[in-house]
Short mmCIF file of C-alpha atoms and ligand atoms in Angstrom, two decimals:
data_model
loop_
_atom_site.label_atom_id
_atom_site.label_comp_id
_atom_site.label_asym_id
_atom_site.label_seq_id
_atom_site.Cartn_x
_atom_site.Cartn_y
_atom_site.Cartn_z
CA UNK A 1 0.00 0.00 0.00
CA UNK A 2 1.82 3.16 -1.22
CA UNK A 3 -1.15 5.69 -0.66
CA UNK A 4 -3.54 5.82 1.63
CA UNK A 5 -7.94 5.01 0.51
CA UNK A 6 -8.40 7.98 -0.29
CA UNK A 7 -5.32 8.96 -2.30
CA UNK A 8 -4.53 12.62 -0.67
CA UNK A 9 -1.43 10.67 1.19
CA UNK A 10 1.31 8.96 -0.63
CA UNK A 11 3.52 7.07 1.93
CA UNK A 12 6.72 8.64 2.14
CA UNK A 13 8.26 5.12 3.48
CA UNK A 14 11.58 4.16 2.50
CA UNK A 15 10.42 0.59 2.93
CA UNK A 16 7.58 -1.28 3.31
CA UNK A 17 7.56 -4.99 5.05
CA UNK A 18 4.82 -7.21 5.70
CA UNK A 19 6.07 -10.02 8.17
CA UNK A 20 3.95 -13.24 8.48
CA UNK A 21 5.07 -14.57 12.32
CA UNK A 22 5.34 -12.56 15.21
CA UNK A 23 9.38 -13.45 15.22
CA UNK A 24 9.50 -11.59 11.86
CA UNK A 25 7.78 -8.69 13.32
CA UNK A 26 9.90 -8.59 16.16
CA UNK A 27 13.11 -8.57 13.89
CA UNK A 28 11.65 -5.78 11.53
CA UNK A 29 10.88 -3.52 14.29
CA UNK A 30 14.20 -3.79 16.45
CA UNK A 31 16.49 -3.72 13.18
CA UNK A 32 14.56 -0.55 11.79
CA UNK A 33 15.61 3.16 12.81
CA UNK A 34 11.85 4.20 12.76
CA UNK A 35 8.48 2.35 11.96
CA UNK A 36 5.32 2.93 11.27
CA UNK A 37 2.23 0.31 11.54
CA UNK A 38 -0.58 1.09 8.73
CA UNK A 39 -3.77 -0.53 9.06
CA UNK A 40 -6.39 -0.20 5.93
CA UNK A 41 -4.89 2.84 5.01
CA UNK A 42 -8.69 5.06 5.84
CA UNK A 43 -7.04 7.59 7.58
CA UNK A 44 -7.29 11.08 5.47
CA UNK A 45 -4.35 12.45 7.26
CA UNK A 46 -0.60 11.52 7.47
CA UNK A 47 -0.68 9.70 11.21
CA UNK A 48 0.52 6.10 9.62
CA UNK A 49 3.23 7.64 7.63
CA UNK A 50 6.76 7.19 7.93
CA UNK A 51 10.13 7.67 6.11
CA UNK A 52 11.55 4.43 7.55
CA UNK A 53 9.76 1.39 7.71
CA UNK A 54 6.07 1.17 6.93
CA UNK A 55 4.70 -1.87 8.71
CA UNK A 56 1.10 -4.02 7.41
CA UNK A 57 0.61 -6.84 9.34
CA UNK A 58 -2.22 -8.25 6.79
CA UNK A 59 0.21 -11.47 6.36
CA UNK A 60 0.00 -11.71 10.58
CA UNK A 61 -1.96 -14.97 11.22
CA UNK A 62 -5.64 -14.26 12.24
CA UNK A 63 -6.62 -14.70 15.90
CA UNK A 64 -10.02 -14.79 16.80
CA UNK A 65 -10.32 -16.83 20.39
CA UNK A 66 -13.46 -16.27 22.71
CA UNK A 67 -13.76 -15.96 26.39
CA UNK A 68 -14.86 -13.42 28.81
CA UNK A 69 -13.84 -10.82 26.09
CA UNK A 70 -12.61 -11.59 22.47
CA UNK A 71 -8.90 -11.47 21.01
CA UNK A 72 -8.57 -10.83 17.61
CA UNK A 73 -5.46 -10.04 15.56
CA UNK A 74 -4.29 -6.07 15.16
CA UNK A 75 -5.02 -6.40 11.34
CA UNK A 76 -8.34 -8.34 10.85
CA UNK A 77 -11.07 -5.82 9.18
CA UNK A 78 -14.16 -4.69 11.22
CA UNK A 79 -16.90 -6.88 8.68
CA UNK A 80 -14.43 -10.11 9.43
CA UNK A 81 -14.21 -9.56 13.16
CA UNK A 82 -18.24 -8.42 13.39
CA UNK A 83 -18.93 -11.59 11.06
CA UNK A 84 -17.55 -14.04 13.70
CA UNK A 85 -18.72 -12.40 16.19
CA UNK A 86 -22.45 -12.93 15.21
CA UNK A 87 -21.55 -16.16 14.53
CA UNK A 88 -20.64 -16.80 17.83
CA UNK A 89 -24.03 -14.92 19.52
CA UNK A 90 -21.92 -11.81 20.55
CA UNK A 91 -21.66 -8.31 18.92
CA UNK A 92 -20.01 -5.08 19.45
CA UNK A 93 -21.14 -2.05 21.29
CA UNK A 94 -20.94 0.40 18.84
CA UNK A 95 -19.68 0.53 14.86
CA UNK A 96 -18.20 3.17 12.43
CA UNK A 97 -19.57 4.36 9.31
CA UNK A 98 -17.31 1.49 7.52
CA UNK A 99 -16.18 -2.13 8.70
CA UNK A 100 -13.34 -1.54 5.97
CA UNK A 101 -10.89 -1.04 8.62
CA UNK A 102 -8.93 -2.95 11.29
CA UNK A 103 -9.06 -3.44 14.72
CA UNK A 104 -6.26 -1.44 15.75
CA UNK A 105 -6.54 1.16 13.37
CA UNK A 106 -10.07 1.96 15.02
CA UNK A 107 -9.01 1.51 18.31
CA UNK A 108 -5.65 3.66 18.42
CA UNK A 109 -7.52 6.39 16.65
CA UNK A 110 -10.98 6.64 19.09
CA UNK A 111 -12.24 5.35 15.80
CA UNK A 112 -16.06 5.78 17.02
CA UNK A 113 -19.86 5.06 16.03
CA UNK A 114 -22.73 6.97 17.30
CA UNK A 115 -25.00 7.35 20.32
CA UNK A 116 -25.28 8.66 23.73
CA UNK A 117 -24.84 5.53 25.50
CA UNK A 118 -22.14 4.32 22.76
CA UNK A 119 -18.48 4.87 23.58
CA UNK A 120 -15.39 4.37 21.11
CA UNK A 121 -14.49 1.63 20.25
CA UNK A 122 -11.46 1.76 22.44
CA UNK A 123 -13.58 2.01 25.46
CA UNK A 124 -13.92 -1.47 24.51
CA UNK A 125 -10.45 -2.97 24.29
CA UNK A 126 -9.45 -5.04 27.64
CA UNK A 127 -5.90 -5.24 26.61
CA UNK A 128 -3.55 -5.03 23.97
CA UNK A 129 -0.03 -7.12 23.18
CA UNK A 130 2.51 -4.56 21.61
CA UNK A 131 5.90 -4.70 19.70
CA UNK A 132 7.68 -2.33 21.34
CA UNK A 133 10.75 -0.10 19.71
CA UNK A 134 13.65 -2.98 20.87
CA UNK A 135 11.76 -6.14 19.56
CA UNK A 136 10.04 -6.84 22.61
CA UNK A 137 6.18 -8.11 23.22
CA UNK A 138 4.80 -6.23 25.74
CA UNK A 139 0.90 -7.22 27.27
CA UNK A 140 -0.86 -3.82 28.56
CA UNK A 141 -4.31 -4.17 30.22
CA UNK A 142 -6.45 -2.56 33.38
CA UNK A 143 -5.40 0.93 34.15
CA UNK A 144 -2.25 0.68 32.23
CA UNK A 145 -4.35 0.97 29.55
CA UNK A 146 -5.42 4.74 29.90
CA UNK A 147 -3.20 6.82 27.82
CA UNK A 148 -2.02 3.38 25.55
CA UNK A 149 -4.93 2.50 23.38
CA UNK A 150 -5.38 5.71 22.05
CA UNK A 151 -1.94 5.93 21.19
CA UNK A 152 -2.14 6.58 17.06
CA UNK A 153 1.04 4.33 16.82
CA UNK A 154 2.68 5.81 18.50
CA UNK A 155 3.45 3.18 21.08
CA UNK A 156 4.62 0.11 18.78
CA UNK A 157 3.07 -2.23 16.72
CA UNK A 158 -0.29 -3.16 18.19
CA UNK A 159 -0.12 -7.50 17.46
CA UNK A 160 -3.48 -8.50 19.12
CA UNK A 161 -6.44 -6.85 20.68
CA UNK A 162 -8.65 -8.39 23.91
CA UNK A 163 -12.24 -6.58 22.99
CA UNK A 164 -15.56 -6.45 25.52
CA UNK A 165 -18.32 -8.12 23.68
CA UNK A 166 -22.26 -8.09 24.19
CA UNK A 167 -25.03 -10.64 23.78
CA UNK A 168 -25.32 -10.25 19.69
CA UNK A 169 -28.45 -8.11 19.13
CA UNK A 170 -30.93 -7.00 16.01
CA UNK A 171 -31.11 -3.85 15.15
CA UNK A 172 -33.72 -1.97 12.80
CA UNK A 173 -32.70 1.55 11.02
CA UNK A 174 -34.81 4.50 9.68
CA UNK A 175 -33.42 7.81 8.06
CA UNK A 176 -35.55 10.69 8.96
CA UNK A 177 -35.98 13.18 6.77
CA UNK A 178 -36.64 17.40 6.27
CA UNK A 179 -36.24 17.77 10.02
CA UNK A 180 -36.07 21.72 10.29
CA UNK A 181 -31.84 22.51 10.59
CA UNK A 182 -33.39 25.27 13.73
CA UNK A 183 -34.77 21.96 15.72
CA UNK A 184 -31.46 19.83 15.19
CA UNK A 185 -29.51 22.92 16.91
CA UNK A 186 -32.52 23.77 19.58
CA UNK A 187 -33.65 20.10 20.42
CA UNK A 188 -29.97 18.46 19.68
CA UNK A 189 -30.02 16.33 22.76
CA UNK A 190 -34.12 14.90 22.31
CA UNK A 191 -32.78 13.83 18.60
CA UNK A 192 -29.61 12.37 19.81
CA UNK A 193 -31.43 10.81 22.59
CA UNK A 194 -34.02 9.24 20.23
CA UNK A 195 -32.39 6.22 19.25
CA UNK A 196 -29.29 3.65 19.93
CA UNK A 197 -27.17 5.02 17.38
CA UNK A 198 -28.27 8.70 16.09
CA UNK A 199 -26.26 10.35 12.93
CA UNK A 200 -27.29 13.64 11.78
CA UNK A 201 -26.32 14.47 7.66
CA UNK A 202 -26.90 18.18 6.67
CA UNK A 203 -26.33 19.24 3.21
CA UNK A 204 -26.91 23.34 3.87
CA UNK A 205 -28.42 25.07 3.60
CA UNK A 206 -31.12 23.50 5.84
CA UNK A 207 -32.25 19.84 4.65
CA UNK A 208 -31.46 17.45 7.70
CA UNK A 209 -31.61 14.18 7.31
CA UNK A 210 -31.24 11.55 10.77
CA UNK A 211 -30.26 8.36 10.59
CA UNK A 212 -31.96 6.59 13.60
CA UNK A 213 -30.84 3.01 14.92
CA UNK A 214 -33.12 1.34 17.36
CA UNK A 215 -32.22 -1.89 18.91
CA UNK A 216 -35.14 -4.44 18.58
CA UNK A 217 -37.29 -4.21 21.93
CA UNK A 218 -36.77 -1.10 22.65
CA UNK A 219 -39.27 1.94 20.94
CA UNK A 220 -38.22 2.61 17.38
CA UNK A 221 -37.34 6.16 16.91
CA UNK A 222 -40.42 8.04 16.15
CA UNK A 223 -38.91 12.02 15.47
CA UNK A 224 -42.69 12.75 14.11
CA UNK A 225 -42.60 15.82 16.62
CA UNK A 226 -40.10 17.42 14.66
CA UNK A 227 -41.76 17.67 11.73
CA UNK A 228 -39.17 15.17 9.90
CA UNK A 229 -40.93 12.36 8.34
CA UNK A 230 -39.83 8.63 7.22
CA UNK A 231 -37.72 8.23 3.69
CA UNK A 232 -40.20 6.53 1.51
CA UNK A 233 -36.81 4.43 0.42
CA UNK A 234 -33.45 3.66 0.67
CA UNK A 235 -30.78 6.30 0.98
CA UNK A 236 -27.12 7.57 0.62
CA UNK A 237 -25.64 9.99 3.32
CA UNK A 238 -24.10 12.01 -0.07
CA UNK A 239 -27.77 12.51 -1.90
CA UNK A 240 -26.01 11.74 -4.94
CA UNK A 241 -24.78 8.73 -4.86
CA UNK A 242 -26.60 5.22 -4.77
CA UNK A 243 -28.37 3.48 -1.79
CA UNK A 244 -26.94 0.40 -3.20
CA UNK A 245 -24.07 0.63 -0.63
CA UNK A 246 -25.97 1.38 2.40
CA UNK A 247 -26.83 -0.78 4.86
CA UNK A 248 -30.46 -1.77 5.07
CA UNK A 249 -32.93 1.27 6.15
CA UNK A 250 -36.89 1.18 6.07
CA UNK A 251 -36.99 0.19 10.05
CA UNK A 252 -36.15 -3.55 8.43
CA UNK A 253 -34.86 -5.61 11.62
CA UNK A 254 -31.47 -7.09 11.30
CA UNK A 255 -28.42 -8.36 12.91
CA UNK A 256 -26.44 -5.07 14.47
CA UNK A 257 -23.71 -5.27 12.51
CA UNK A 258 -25.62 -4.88 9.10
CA UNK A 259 -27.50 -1.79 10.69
CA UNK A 260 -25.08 0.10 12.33
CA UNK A 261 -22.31 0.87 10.11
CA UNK A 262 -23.63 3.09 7.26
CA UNK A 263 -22.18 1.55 4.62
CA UNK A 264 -22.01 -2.12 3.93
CA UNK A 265 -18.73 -4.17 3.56
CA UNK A 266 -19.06 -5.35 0.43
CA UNK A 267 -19.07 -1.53 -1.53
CA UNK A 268 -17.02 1.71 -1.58
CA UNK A 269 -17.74 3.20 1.70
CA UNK A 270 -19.47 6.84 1.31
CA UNK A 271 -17.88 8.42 -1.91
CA UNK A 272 -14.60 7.27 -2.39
CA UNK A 273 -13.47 11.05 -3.91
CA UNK A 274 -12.99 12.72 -0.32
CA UNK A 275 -11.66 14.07 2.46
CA UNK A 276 -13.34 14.01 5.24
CA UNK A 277 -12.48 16.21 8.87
CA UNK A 278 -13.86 15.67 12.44
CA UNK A 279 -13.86 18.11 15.45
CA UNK A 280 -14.92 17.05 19.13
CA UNK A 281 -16.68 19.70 21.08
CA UNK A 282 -18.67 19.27 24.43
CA UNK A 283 -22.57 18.68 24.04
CA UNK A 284 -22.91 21.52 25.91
CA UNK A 285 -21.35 23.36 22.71
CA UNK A 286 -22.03 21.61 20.14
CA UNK A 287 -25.80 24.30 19.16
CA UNK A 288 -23.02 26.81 18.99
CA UNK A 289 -20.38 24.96 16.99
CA UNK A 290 -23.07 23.37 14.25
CA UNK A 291 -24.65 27.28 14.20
CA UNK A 292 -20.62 28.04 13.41
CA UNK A 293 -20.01 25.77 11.13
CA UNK A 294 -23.28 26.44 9.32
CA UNK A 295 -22.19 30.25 9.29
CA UNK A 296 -19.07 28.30 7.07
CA UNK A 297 -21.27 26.57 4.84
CA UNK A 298 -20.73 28.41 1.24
C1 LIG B 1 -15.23 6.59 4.24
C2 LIG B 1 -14.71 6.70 5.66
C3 LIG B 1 -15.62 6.73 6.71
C4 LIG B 1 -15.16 6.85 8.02
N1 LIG B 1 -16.10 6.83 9.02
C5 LIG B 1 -15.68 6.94 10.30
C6 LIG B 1 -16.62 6.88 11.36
O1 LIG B 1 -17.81 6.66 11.15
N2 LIG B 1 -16.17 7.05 12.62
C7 LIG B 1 -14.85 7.28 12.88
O2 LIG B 1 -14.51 7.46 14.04
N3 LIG B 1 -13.93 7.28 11.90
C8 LIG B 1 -14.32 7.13 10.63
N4 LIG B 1 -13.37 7.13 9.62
C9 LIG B 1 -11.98 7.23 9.99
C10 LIG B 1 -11.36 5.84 10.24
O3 LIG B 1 -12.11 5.14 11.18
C11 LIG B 1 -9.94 6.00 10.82
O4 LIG B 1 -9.19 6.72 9.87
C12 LIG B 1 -9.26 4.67 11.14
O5 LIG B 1 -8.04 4.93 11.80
C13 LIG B 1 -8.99 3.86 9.89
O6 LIG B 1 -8.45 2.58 10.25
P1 LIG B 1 -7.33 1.92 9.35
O7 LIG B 1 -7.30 0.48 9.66
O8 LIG B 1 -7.52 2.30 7.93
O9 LIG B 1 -6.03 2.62 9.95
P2 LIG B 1 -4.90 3.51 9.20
O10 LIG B 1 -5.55 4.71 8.62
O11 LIG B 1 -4.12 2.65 8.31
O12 LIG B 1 -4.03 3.92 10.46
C14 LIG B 1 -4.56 4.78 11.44
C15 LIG B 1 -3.65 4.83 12.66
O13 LIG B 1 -3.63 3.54 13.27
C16 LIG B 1 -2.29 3.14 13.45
N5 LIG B 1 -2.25 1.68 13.34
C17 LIG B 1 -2.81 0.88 12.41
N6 LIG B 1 -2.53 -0.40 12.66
C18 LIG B 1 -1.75 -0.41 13.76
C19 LIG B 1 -1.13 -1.44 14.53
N7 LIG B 1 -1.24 -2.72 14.20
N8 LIG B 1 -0.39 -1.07 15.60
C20 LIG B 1 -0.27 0.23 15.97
N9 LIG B 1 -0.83 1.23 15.29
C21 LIG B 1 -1.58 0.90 14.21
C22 LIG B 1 -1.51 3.82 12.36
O14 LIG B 1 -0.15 3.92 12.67
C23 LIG B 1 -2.19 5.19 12.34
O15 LIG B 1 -1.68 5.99 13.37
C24 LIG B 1 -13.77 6.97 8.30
C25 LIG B 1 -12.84 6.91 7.26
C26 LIG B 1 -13.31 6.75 5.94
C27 LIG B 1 -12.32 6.66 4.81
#
């Protein structure tokens, strides 16, 4: 991989090494003046580059062994992990957008879904088994963890992650639509509040479209009060582009994982043709920063 998805970043590696045992991995990273890991490559910003040696570990064996939590190899992709998973009865807590990536990729980047009950996905990881800079495995878990996981590489090369897993559960989805921009910024917390997984998509200047996630038992998300009303059929987040590679919608039950990513594994997550930028702001701020940002919007 010389560039990363969406082809803003070419790697400015001076090698590139993809070892297939954990003793090769070892050797690459204490013989190497700096190294890099990449994952899938989604990031839109330079954080897995390196001039030295850029590290994949998609020849690493897989790993996926159950118990209290689940351990799963650094490089296996989101849609493998969440497919064994619900083979086994258990699910995740939360997903991205995409199940494109891997496991430590999400994880050392707060890689995140939505909701106000949903944490990262590195709230989730138990403990993590690291190459450190000399060669050496190193396990970190319990309150070594704070300040590790969230480490954008910087740490070593992430080999294996121990994950907290639920009960698998089913999930139905229904995008909202021509809820009035004023009643996303006044009533922001009642819309986020209104489902499992809540995503917001704005395209200014005022058509807002929510993407509600209810898990089955619990009240589907009925934002009627706003004045938004059900999509009579599938749809995009970009209105251009085709439902095709969405995940189903329509308040159709299914299993979690093929409801609450976005986009579904088997297609070109959202455009392809982007860059995309995040900000974190308190709740508490985020009327003010969305009433910025719209202020931005030519
Ligand atoms: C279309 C699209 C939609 C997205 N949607 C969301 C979303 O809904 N929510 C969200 O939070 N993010 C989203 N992202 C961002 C994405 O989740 C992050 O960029 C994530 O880091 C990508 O994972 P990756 O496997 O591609 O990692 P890379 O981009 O390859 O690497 C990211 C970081 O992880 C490190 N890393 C990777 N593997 C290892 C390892 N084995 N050991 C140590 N460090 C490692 C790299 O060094 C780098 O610092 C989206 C990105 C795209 C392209």
């Amino acid at each position: 991989m010389k560039a990363n998805w969406a082809g803003n970043v070419e790697y400015s590696a001076a090698r590139y090494s993809s070892p297939s045992s954990l003793a090769e991995l070892q050797s690459v990273v204490a013989s190497s003046d700096h190294v890099h890991a990449v994952g899938a490559g989604h990031s839109f910003s330079r954080i897995a580059d390196t001039t030295g040696t850029l590290i994949s570990l998609d020849r690493m064996p897989r790993v996926f062994s159950v118990g209290s939590t689940v351990r799963v190899d650094a490089g296996m992709r989101l849609a493998k992990l969440a497919a064994l998973l619900d083979a086994s009865d258990l699910a995740l807590h939360s997903m991205p957008s995409l199940p494109h990536i891997t496991v430590a990729g999400a994880v050392t980047t707060a890689t995140h879904g939505s909701g106000d009950t949903c944490g990262s996905l590195a709230s989730a990881v138990r403990s993590l088994e690291l190459v450190t800079a000399t060669g050496d495995v190193v396990t970190v878990s319990g309150a070594d963890l704070a300040g590790t996981v969230v480490s954008l590489g910087g740490l070593g090369v992430i080999v294996s992650v121990s994950l907290e897993v639920l009960p698998a559960f089913q999930v139905s989805q229904q995008v909202w639509e021509g809820v009035p921009w004023e009643t996303l910024v006044s009533d922001l917390d009642a819309v986020f509040a209104s489902a499992y997984s809540v995503s917001a998509f704005v395209s200014w200047p005022d058509s807002v479209s929510v993407w509600a996630k209810s898990r089955v038992g619990a009240p589907p998300a009925d934002l009627s009060w706003t004045g938004g009303r059900p999509a009579p059929g599938p749809r995009h987040p970009v209105p251009t582009q085709s439902a095709e590679h969405c995940t189903q919608q329509g308040g159709v039950p299914g299993p979690w994982h093929e409801r609450l990513p976005h986009f579904r594994a088997e297609f070109t997550p959202s455009v392809g043709a982007e860059l995309q930028t995040e900000y974190f702001v308190p709740r508490s701020r985020a009327a003010a920063a969305l009433t910025a940002l719209s202020a931005l919007s030519p």
